[in-house]
């Protein structure tokens, strides 16, 4: 007896430094997949921040709860309006993902593919980049263990120097050269520890259209995902 189970959606995460082009590329990927008849959603973490890029588009498509408790606190922190202990804010960023986890699972099981703009990888590396001696990358990863693990991680690869050339950073807490260089280094370390993961490095120095093409090519091969959704494990 062969039950005709509806294929689940695919969990796609887009990561990279500030100004690597994540949000624009998420938008282009969403449109390209929709044109091919896929049911696709876009979500972004943290769920409640000032949307600098294509504001209207993000507001229309983002389904994460912009008024969640953690979202509001995170927003105030990123804008420099409130100070937070490094560990405490770290756990709130993680809680912001846990708030969405059930929704992600149910959407995927209903056949909806989800494009996620930043996820646990940003969560771990931005906190570890603060170089607080009590907040290692391993410590920072721990609260992510058990969250849905993406089927595909698209890492928009670009150096901190090159992102700086894309225009002055805004007002947000982490938008400095020194911070971005540490973040880049830690992304490399974290990705190298995620053994067995389907990571695609996308050269984000190219023009938008070229990057979009590379992303679509990397994605198309993953759209018939049928293995069960996995969860994040401890770092090895
Ligand atoms: P955007 O500029 O993409 O809105 O990101 N960050 C993000 C963390 O420190 N921890 C996290 O868990 C996540 C998802 C990266 C806002 C900033 O928040 C940082 C940049």
PDB file of C-alpha atoms and ligand atoms in Angstrom:
ATOM      1  CA  UNK A   1       0.000   0.000   0.000  1.00  0.00           C
ATOM      2  CA  UNK A   2       1.539   3.257  -1.067  1.00  0.00           C
ATOM      3  CA  UNK A   3       0.150   6.346   0.555  1.00  0.00           C
ATOM      4  CA  UNK A   4       0.444   9.414  -1.598  1.00  0.00           C
ATOM      5  CA  UNK A   5       1.902  11.804   0.968  1.00  0.00           C
ATOM      6  CA  UNK A   6       2.064  15.429   0.039  1.00  0.00           C
ATOM      7  CA  UNK A   7       5.689  16.515  -0.226  1.00  0.00           C
ATOM      8  CA  UNK A   8       6.665  18.795   2.617  1.00  0.00           C
ATOM      9  CA  UNK A   9       7.998  22.266   1.977  1.00  0.00           C
ATOM     10  CA  UNK A  10      11.714  22.969   1.984  1.00  0.00           C
ATOM     11  CA  UNK A  11      13.437  25.059   4.644  1.00  0.00           C
ATOM     12  CA  UNK A  12      15.891  27.438   2.992  1.00  0.00           C
ATOM     13  CA  UNK A  13      18.066  29.809   5.027  1.00  0.00           C
ATOM     14  CA  UNK A  14      19.944  32.782   3.597  1.00  0.00           C
ATOM     15  CA  UNK A  15      22.834  34.061   5.726  1.00  0.00           C
ATOM     16  CA  UNK A  16      25.678  36.524   5.420  1.00  0.00           C
ATOM     17  CA  UNK A  17      27.141  39.785   6.686  1.00  0.00           C
ATOM     18  CA  UNK A  18      25.182  43.018   6.857  1.00  0.00           C
ATOM     19  CA  UNK A  19      24.909  44.415   3.305  1.00  0.00           C
ATOM     20  CA  UNK A  20      25.698  41.079   1.666  1.00  0.00           C
ATOM     21  CA  UNK A  21      22.365  41.428  -0.147  1.00  0.00           C
ATOM     22  CA  UNK A  22      20.308  38.873   1.780  1.00  0.00           C
ATOM     23  CA  UNK A  23      16.941  40.584   1.781  1.00  0.00           C
ATOM     24  CA  UNK A  24      16.997  41.504  -1.907  1.00  0.00           C
ATOM     25  CA  UNK A  25      18.066  37.961  -2.790  1.00  0.00           C
ATOM     26  CA  UNK A  26      15.318  36.465  -0.614  1.00  0.00           C
ATOM     27  CA  UNK A  27      12.832  38.603  -2.502  1.00  0.00           C
ATOM     28  CA  UNK A  28      14.135  37.496  -5.902  1.00  0.00           C
ATOM     29  CA  UNK A  29      14.191  33.847  -4.867  1.00  0.00           C
ATOM     30  CA  UNK A  30      10.646  34.053  -3.518  1.00  0.00           C
ATOM     31  CA  UNK A  31       9.419  35.515  -6.782  1.00  0.00           C
ATOM     32  CA  UNK A  32      11.319  32.998  -8.913  1.00  0.00           C
ATOM     33  CA  UNK A  33       9.918  30.052  -6.951  1.00  0.00           C
ATOM     34  CA  UNK A  34       6.388  31.450  -6.988  1.00  0.00           C
ATOM     35  CA  UNK A  35       6.617  31.846 -10.752  1.00  0.00           C
ATOM     36  CA  UNK A  36       7.456  28.156 -10.926  1.00  0.00           C
ATOM     37  CA  UNK A  37       4.268  27.382  -9.050  1.00  0.00           C
ATOM     38  CA  UNK A  38       5.698  26.723  -5.603  1.00  0.00           C
ATOM     39  CA  UNK A  39       3.922  27.775  -2.473  1.00  0.00           C
ATOM     40  CA  UNK A  40       6.570  29.903  -0.738  1.00  0.00           C
ATOM     41  CA  UNK A  41       6.779  32.147   2.314  1.00  0.00           C
ATOM     42  CA  UNK A  42       9.416  34.573   3.526  1.00  0.00           C
ATOM     43  CA  UNK A  43      10.316  35.116   7.162  1.00  0.00           C
ATOM     44  CA  UNK A  44      13.084  37.116   8.757  1.00  0.00           C
ATOM     45  CA  UNK A  45      14.914  37.003  12.055  1.00  0.00           C
ATOM     46  CA  UNK A  46      14.933  38.876  14.276  1.00  0.00           C
ATOM     47  CA  UNK A  47      11.220  39.219  13.709  1.00  0.00           C
ATOM     48  CA  UNK A  48      10.841  42.817  14.736  1.00  0.00           C
ATOM     49  CA  UNK A  49      13.532  45.195  13.530  1.00  0.00           C
ATOM     50  CA  UNK A  50      13.724  48.252  11.369  1.00  0.00           C
ATOM     51  CA  UNK A  51      13.612  47.021   7.822  1.00  0.00           C
ATOM     52  CA  UNK A  52      16.189  49.000   5.949  1.00  0.00           C
ATOM     53  CA  UNK A  53      15.936  47.268   2.623  1.00  0.00           C
ATOM     54  CA  UNK A  54      12.804  47.143   0.469  1.00  0.00           C
ATOM     55  CA  UNK A  55      10.715  48.053   3.454  1.00  0.00           C
ATOM     56  CA  UNK A  56       7.350  47.732   1.796  1.00  0.00           C
ATOM     57  CA  UNK A  57       8.144  44.338   0.392  1.00  0.00           C
ATOM     58  CA  UNK A  58       9.333  42.949   3.695  1.00  0.00           C
ATOM     59  CA  UNK A  59       6.298  44.245   5.539  1.00  0.00           C
ATOM     60  CA  UNK A  60       4.020  42.662   2.982  1.00  0.00           C
ATOM     61  CA  UNK A  61       5.701  39.278   3.047  1.00  0.00           C
ATOM     62  CA  UNK A  62       7.271  38.794   6.464  1.00  0.00           C
ATOM     63  CA  UNK A  63       5.084  36.527   8.514  1.00  0.00           C
ATOM     64  CA  UNK A  64       7.121  36.658  11.698  1.00  0.00           C
ATOM     65  CA  UNK A  65       5.341  38.491  14.456  1.00  0.00           C
ATOM     66  CA  UNK A  66       6.685  42.013  14.537  1.00  0.00           C
ATOM     67  CA  UNK A  67       4.962  42.737  17.805  1.00  0.00           C
ATOM     68  CA  UNK A  68       6.169  39.718  19.703  1.00  0.00           C
ATOM     69  CA  UNK A  69       7.555  40.396  23.155  1.00  0.00           C
ATOM     70  CA  UNK A  70      11.097  39.425  22.205  1.00  0.00           C
ATOM     71  CA  UNK A  71      10.887  41.340  18.928  1.00  0.00           C
ATOM     72  CA  UNK A  72      10.207  44.619  20.721  1.00  0.00           C
ATOM     73  CA  UNK A  73      13.077  44.206  23.169  1.00  0.00           C
ATOM     74  CA  UNK A  74      15.488  43.179  20.405  1.00  0.00           C
ATOM     75  CA  UNK A  75      14.503  46.180  18.327  1.00  0.00           C
ATOM     76  CA  UNK A  76      15.205  48.597  21.179  1.00  0.00           C
ATOM     77  CA  UNK A  77      18.553  46.943  21.762  1.00  0.00           C
ATOM     78  CA  UNK A  78      19.631  47.044  18.105  1.00  0.00           C
ATOM     79  CA  UNK A  79      18.691  50.717  17.889  1.00  0.00           C
ATOM     80  CA  UNK A  80      20.856  51.449  20.925  1.00  0.00           C
ATOM     81  CA  UNK A  81      17.860  52.552  22.973  1.00  0.00           C
ATOM     82  CA  UNK A  82      18.406  49.918  25.631  1.00  0.00           C
ATOM     83  CA  UNK A  83      21.396  48.104  27.061  1.00  0.00           C
ATOM     84  CA  UNK A  84      21.230  44.371  27.710  1.00  0.00           C
ATOM     85  CA  UNK A  85      23.538  41.814  29.200  1.00  0.00           C
ATOM     86  CA  UNK A  86      25.224  39.917  26.322  1.00  0.00           C
ATOM     87  CA  UNK A  87      23.860  36.560  27.447  1.00  0.00           C
ATOM     88  CA  UNK A  88      20.396  37.850  28.084  1.00  0.00           C
ATOM     89  CA  UNK A  89      19.986  39.480  24.664  1.00  0.00           C
ATOM     90  CA  UNK A  90      21.473  36.397  23.058  1.00  0.00           C
ATOM     91  CA  UNK A  91      18.824  34.184  24.621  1.00  0.00           C
ATOM     92  CA  UNK A  92      16.098  36.608  23.542  1.00  0.00           C
ATOM     93  CA  UNK A  93      17.261  36.374  19.912  1.00  0.00           C
ATOM     94  CA  UNK A  94      17.061  32.602  20.270  1.00  0.00           C
ATOM     95  CA  UNK A  95      13.640  32.798  21.920  1.00  0.00           C
ATOM     96  CA  UNK A  96      12.522  34.909  18.961  1.00  0.00           C
ATOM     97  CA  UNK A  97      13.241  31.871  16.754  1.00  0.00           C
ATOM     98  CA  UNK A  98      11.635  29.406  19.155  1.00  0.00           C
ATOM     99  CA  UNK A  99       8.492  31.541  19.065  1.00  0.00           C
ATOM    100  CA  UNK A 100       8.321  30.840  15.329  1.00  0.00           C
ATOM    101  CA  UNK A 101       9.429  27.196  15.362  1.00  0.00           C
ATOM    102  CA  UNK A 102       6.011  25.593  15.599  1.00  0.00           C
ATOM    103  CA  UNK A 103       4.687  27.741  12.791  1.00  0.00           C
ATOM    104  CA  UNK A 104       7.661  26.837  10.606  1.00  0.00           C
ATOM    105  CA  UNK A 105       7.061  23.126  11.206  1.00  0.00           C
ATOM    106  CA  UNK A 106       3.386  23.296  10.410  1.00  0.00           C
ATOM    107  CA  UNK A 107       3.922  25.383   7.266  1.00  0.00           C
ATOM    108  CA  UNK A 108       6.544  22.941   6.023  1.00  0.00           C
ATOM    109  CA  UNK A 109       4.302  19.967   6.655  1.00  0.00           C
ATOM    110  CA  UNK A 110       1.561  21.746   4.719  1.00  0.00           C
ATOM    111  CA  UNK A 111       3.817  21.853   1.691  1.00  0.00           C
ATOM    112  CA  UNK A 112       4.931  25.464   2.068  1.00  0.00           C
ATOM    113  CA  UNK A 113       8.568  26.219   1.293  1.00  0.00           C
ATOM    114  CA  UNK A 114      10.051  28.835   3.625  1.00  0.00           C
ATOM    115  CA  UNK A 115      12.843  31.272   2.842  1.00  0.00           C
ATOM    116  CA  UNK A 116      14.437  32.480   6.063  1.00  0.00           C
ATOM    117  CA  UNK A 117      16.432  35.722   6.140  1.00  0.00           C
ATOM    118  CA  UNK A 118      19.035  35.148   8.932  1.00  0.00           C
ATOM    119  CA  UNK A 119      18.680  32.312  11.412  1.00  0.00           C
ATOM    120  CA  UNK A 120      20.631  30.532  14.136  1.00  0.00           C
ATOM    121  CA  UNK A 121      23.960  31.101  12.376  1.00  0.00           C
ATOM    122  CA  UNK A 122      23.633  34.886  12.729  1.00  0.00           C
ATOM    123  CA  UNK A 123      22.415  34.253  16.246  1.00  0.00           C
ATOM    124  CA  UNK A 124      25.588  32.436  17.268  1.00  0.00           C
ATOM    125  CA  UNK A 125      28.198  34.486  15.423  1.00  0.00           C
ATOM    126  CA  UNK A 126      27.016  38.022  16.266  1.00  0.00           C
ATOM    127  CA  UNK A 127      26.977  37.194  19.965  1.00  0.00           C
ATOM    128  CA  UNK A 128      30.303  35.375  19.897  1.00  0.00           C
ATOM    129  CA  UNK A 129      31.851  38.310  18.000  1.00  0.00           C
ATOM    130  CA  UNK A 130      31.425  40.449  21.110  1.00  0.00           C
ATOM    131  CA  UNK A 131      34.400  38.583  22.538  1.00  0.00           C
ATOM    132  CA  UNK A 132      32.857  38.302  25.949  1.00  0.00           C
ATOM    133  CA  UNK A 133      35.058  35.650  27.596  1.00  0.00           C
ATOM    134  CA  UNK A 134      31.986  33.878  28.966  1.00  0.00           C
ATOM    135  CA  UNK A 135      30.205  33.771  25.628  1.00  0.00           C
ATOM    136  CA  UNK A 136      31.937  31.378  23.270  1.00  0.00           C
ATOM    137  CA  UNK A 137      30.613  30.224  19.916  1.00  0.00           C
ATOM    138  CA  UNK A 138      29.805  26.864  21.508  1.00  0.00           C
ATOM    139  CA  UNK A 139      27.850  28.537  24.307  1.00  0.00           C
ATOM    140  CA  UNK A 140      26.038  30.698  21.796  1.00  0.00           C
ATOM    141  CA  UNK A 141      25.011  27.729  19.665  1.00  0.00           C
ATOM    142  CA  UNK A 142      23.527  25.733  22.513  1.00  0.00           C
ATOM    143  CA  UNK A 143      20.044  27.352  22.647  1.00  0.00           C
ATOM    144  CA  UNK A 144      19.646  26.634  18.921  1.00  0.00           C
ATOM    145  CA  UNK A 145      19.858  22.874  19.483  1.00  0.00           C
ATOM    146  CA  UNK A 146      16.477  21.384  18.617  1.00  0.00           C
ATOM    147  CA  UNK A 147      15.317  24.101  16.234  1.00  0.00           C
ATOM    148  CA  UNK A 148      14.380  23.005  12.695  1.00  0.00           C
ATOM    149  CA  UNK A 149      17.530  22.579  10.672  1.00  0.00           C
ATOM    150  CA  UNK A 150      17.424  24.004   7.148  1.00  0.00           C
ATOM    151  CA  UNK A 151      17.516  21.679   4.175  1.00  0.00           C
ATOM    152  CA  UNK A 152      19.638  24.222   2.407  1.00  0.00           C
ATOM    153  CA  UNK A 153      21.852  26.999   3.719  1.00  0.00           C
ATOM    154  CA  UNK A 154      22.787  29.668   1.209  1.00  0.00           C
ATOM    155  CA  UNK A 155      25.708  31.666   2.548  1.00  0.00           C
ATOM    156  CA  UNK A 156      26.236  34.951   0.700  1.00  0.00           C
ATOM    157  CA  UNK A 157      29.994  35.084   0.816  1.00  0.00           C
ATOM    158  CA  UNK A 158      31.653  38.503   0.818  1.00  0.00           C
ATOM    159  CA  UNK A 159      34.391  40.135   2.882  1.00  0.00           C
ATOM    160  CA  UNK A 160      33.776  42.825   5.490  1.00  0.00           C
ATOM    161  CA  UNK A 161      35.866  45.258   3.401  1.00  0.00           C
ATOM    162  CA  UNK A 162      33.672  44.718   0.368  1.00  0.00           C
ATOM    163  CA  UNK A 163      30.419  45.181   2.241  1.00  0.00           C
ATOM    164  CA  UNK A 164      31.811  48.424   3.695  1.00  0.00           C
ATOM    165  CA  UNK A 165      32.289  49.712   0.135  1.00  0.00           C
ATOM    166  CA  UNK A 166      28.564  49.270  -0.490  1.00  0.00           C
ATOM    167  CA  UNK A 167      27.830  52.427   1.429  1.00  0.00           C
ATOM    168  CA  UNK A 168      28.008  53.740   4.968  1.00  0.00           C
ATOM    169  CA  UNK A 169      26.560  51.552   7.637  1.00  0.00           C
ATOM    170  CA  UNK A 170      23.377  52.659   9.316  1.00  0.00           C
ATOM    171  CA  UNK A 171      22.738  53.280  12.940  1.00  0.00           C
ATOM    172  CA  UNK A 172      22.464  49.711  14.148  1.00  0.00           C
ATOM    173  CA  UNK A 173      24.672  48.421  16.888  1.00  0.00           C
ATOM    174  CA  UNK A 174      26.651  45.871  14.858  1.00  0.00           C
ATOM    175  CA  UNK A 175      27.314  47.911  11.744  1.00  0.00           C
ATOM    176  CA  UNK A 176      31.017  48.639  12.150  1.00  0.00           C
ATOM    177  CA  UNK A 177      33.985  47.292  10.209  1.00  0.00           C
ATOM    178  CA  UNK A 178      35.578  45.728  13.262  1.00  0.00           C
ATOM    179  CA  UNK A 179      32.407  43.873  14.182  1.00  0.00           C
ATOM    180  CA  UNK A 180      31.729  42.702  10.614  1.00  0.00           C
ATOM    181  CA  UNK A 181      35.262  41.272  10.283  1.00  0.00           C
ATOM    182  CA  UNK A 182      34.839  39.245  13.459  1.00  0.00           C
ATOM    183  CA  UNK A 183      31.422  38.113  12.298  1.00  0.00           C
ATOM    184  CA  UNK A 184      32.839  36.958   8.962  1.00  0.00           C
ATOM    185  CA  UNK A 185      35.580  34.990  10.672  1.00  0.00           C
ATOM    186  CA  UNK A 186      33.104  33.338  13.034  1.00  0.00           C
ATOM    187  CA  UNK A 187      30.704  32.464  10.208  1.00  0.00           C
ATOM    188  CA  UNK A 188      33.578  30.577   8.557  1.00  0.00           C
ATOM    189  CA  UNK A 189      34.327  28.757  11.800  1.00  0.00           C
ATOM    190  CA  UNK A 190      30.705  27.868  12.460  1.00  0.00           C
ATOM    191  CA  UNK A 191      30.012  26.634   8.936  1.00  0.00           C
ATOM    192  CA  UNK A 192      33.116  24.449   9.021  1.00  0.00           C
ATOM    193  CA  UNK A 193      31.741  22.787  12.178  1.00  0.00           C
ATOM    194  CA  UNK A 194      28.339  22.026  10.685  1.00  0.00           C
ATOM    195  CA  UNK A 195      29.430  18.748   9.166  1.00  0.00           C
ATOM    196  CA  UNK A 196      27.141  17.066   6.712  1.00  0.00           C
ATOM    197  CA  UNK A 197      25.079  20.145   6.199  1.00  0.00           C
ATOM    198  CA  UNK A 198      23.967  21.249   2.781  1.00  0.00           C
ATOM    199  CA  UNK A 199      25.767  24.584   2.612  1.00  0.00           C
ATOM    200  CA  UNK A 200      26.084  26.487  -0.627  1.00  0.00           C
ATOM    201  CA  UNK A 201      28.602  29.310  -0.689  1.00  0.00           C
ATOM    202  CA  UNK A 202      27.334  31.977  -3.043  1.00  0.00           C
ATOM    203  CA  UNK A 203      29.787  34.605  -4.249  1.00  0.00           C
ATOM    204  CA  UNK A 204      27.959  37.767  -3.237  1.00  0.00           C
ATOM    205  CA  UNK A 205      30.433  40.155  -4.879  1.00  0.00           C
ATOM    206  CA  UNK A 206      28.773  39.703  -8.251  1.00  0.00           C
ATOM    207  CA  UNK A 207      25.926  41.890  -9.533  1.00  0.00           C
ATOM    208  CA  UNK A 208      22.468  41.211  -8.109  1.00  0.00           C
ATOM    209  CA  UNK A 209      21.189  39.294 -11.161  1.00  0.00           C
ATOM    210  CA  UNK A 210      24.173  36.983 -11.268  1.00  0.00           C
ATOM    211  CA  UNK A 211      23.895  36.213  -7.558  1.00  0.00           C
ATOM    212  CA  UNK A 212      20.166  35.575  -7.984  1.00  0.00           C
ATOM    213  CA  UNK A 213      20.904  33.090 -10.764  1.00  0.00           C
ATOM    214  CA  UNK A 214      23.460  31.237  -8.636  1.00  0.00           C
ATOM    215  CA  UNK A 215      21.015  31.072  -5.752  1.00  0.00           C
ATOM    216  CA  UNK A 216      18.206  29.774  -7.934  1.00  0.00           C
ATOM    217  CA  UNK A 217      20.472  27.102  -9.425  1.00  0.00           C
ATOM    218  CA  UNK A 218      21.528  25.973  -5.969  1.00  0.00           C
ATOM    219  CA  UNK A 219      17.931  25.886  -4.815  1.00  0.00           C
ATOM    220  CA  UNK A 220      16.206  24.098  -7.679  1.00  0.00           C
ATOM    221  CA  UNK A 221      17.922  20.806  -6.922  1.00  0.00           C
ATOM    222  CA  UNK A 222      16.470  20.810  -3.410  1.00  0.00           C
ATOM    223  CA  UNK A 223      12.844  21.428  -4.105  1.00  0.00           C
ATOM    224  CA  UNK A 224      11.715  17.834  -4.044  1.00  0.00           C
ATOM    225  CA  UNK A 225      12.899  17.310  -0.473  1.00  0.00           C
ATOM    226  CA  UNK A 226      11.250  14.254   1.058  1.00  0.00           C
ATOM    227  CA  UNK A 227      13.444  13.265   3.964  1.00  0.00           C
ATOM    228  CA  UNK A 228      12.090  14.171   7.387  1.00  0.00           C
ATOM    229  CA  UNK A 229      12.924  17.585   8.761  1.00  0.00           C
ATOM    230  CA  UNK A 230      15.982  17.452  11.016  1.00  0.00           C
ATOM    231  CA  UNK A 231      16.861  19.562  14.021  1.00  0.00           C
ATOM    232  CA  UNK A 232      20.077  21.303  14.997  1.00  0.00           C
ATOM    233  CA  UNK A 233      22.525  19.248  17.030  1.00  0.00           C
ATOM    234  CA  UNK A 234      25.297  20.325  19.387  1.00  0.00           C
ATOM    235  CA  UNK A 235      28.446  21.611  17.722  1.00  0.00           C
ATOM    236  CA  UNK A 236      31.076  18.962  17.231  1.00  0.00           C
TER     237      UNK A 236
HETATM  238  P1  LIG B   1      19.020  42.754  10.254  1.00  0.00           P
HETATM  239  O1  LIG B   1      19.923  43.907   9.927  1.00  0.00           O
HETATM  240  O2  LIG B   1      19.095  41.617   9.280  1.00  0.00           O
HETATM  241  O3  LIG B   1      17.615  43.162  10.618  1.00  0.00           O
HETATM  242  O4  LIG B   1      19.638  42.106  11.578  1.00  0.00           O
HETATM  243  N1  LIG B   1      21.424  39.336  14.913  1.00  0.00           N
HETATM  244  C1  LIG B   1      20.491  38.690  14.181  1.00  0.00           C
HETATM  245  C2  LIG B   1      21.859  38.842  16.140  1.00  0.00           C
HETATM  246  O5  LIG B   1      22.685  39.435  16.809  1.00  0.00           O
HETATM  247  N2  LIG B   1      21.332  37.659  16.592  1.00  0.00           N
HETATM  248  C3  LIG B   1      20.393  36.960  15.883  1.00  0.00           C
HETATM  249  O6  LIG B   1      19.928  35.910  16.336  1.00  0.00           O
HETATM  250  C4  LIG B   1      19.950  37.502  14.608  1.00  0.00           C
HETATM  251  C5  LIG B   1      18.928  36.759  13.810  1.00  0.00           C
HETATM  252  C6  LIG B   1      22.470  40.653  13.073  1.00  0.00           C
HETATM  253  C7  LIG B   1      19.765  42.813  12.732  1.00  0.00           C
HETATM  254  C8  LIG B   1      21.058  42.520  13.448  1.00  0.00           C
HETATM  255  O7  LIG B   1      20.844  41.521  14.438  1.00  0.00           O
HETATM  256  C9  LIG B   1      21.935  40.611  14.454  1.00  0.00           C
HETATM  257  C10 LIG B   1      22.199  42.034  12.592  1.00  0.00           C
END
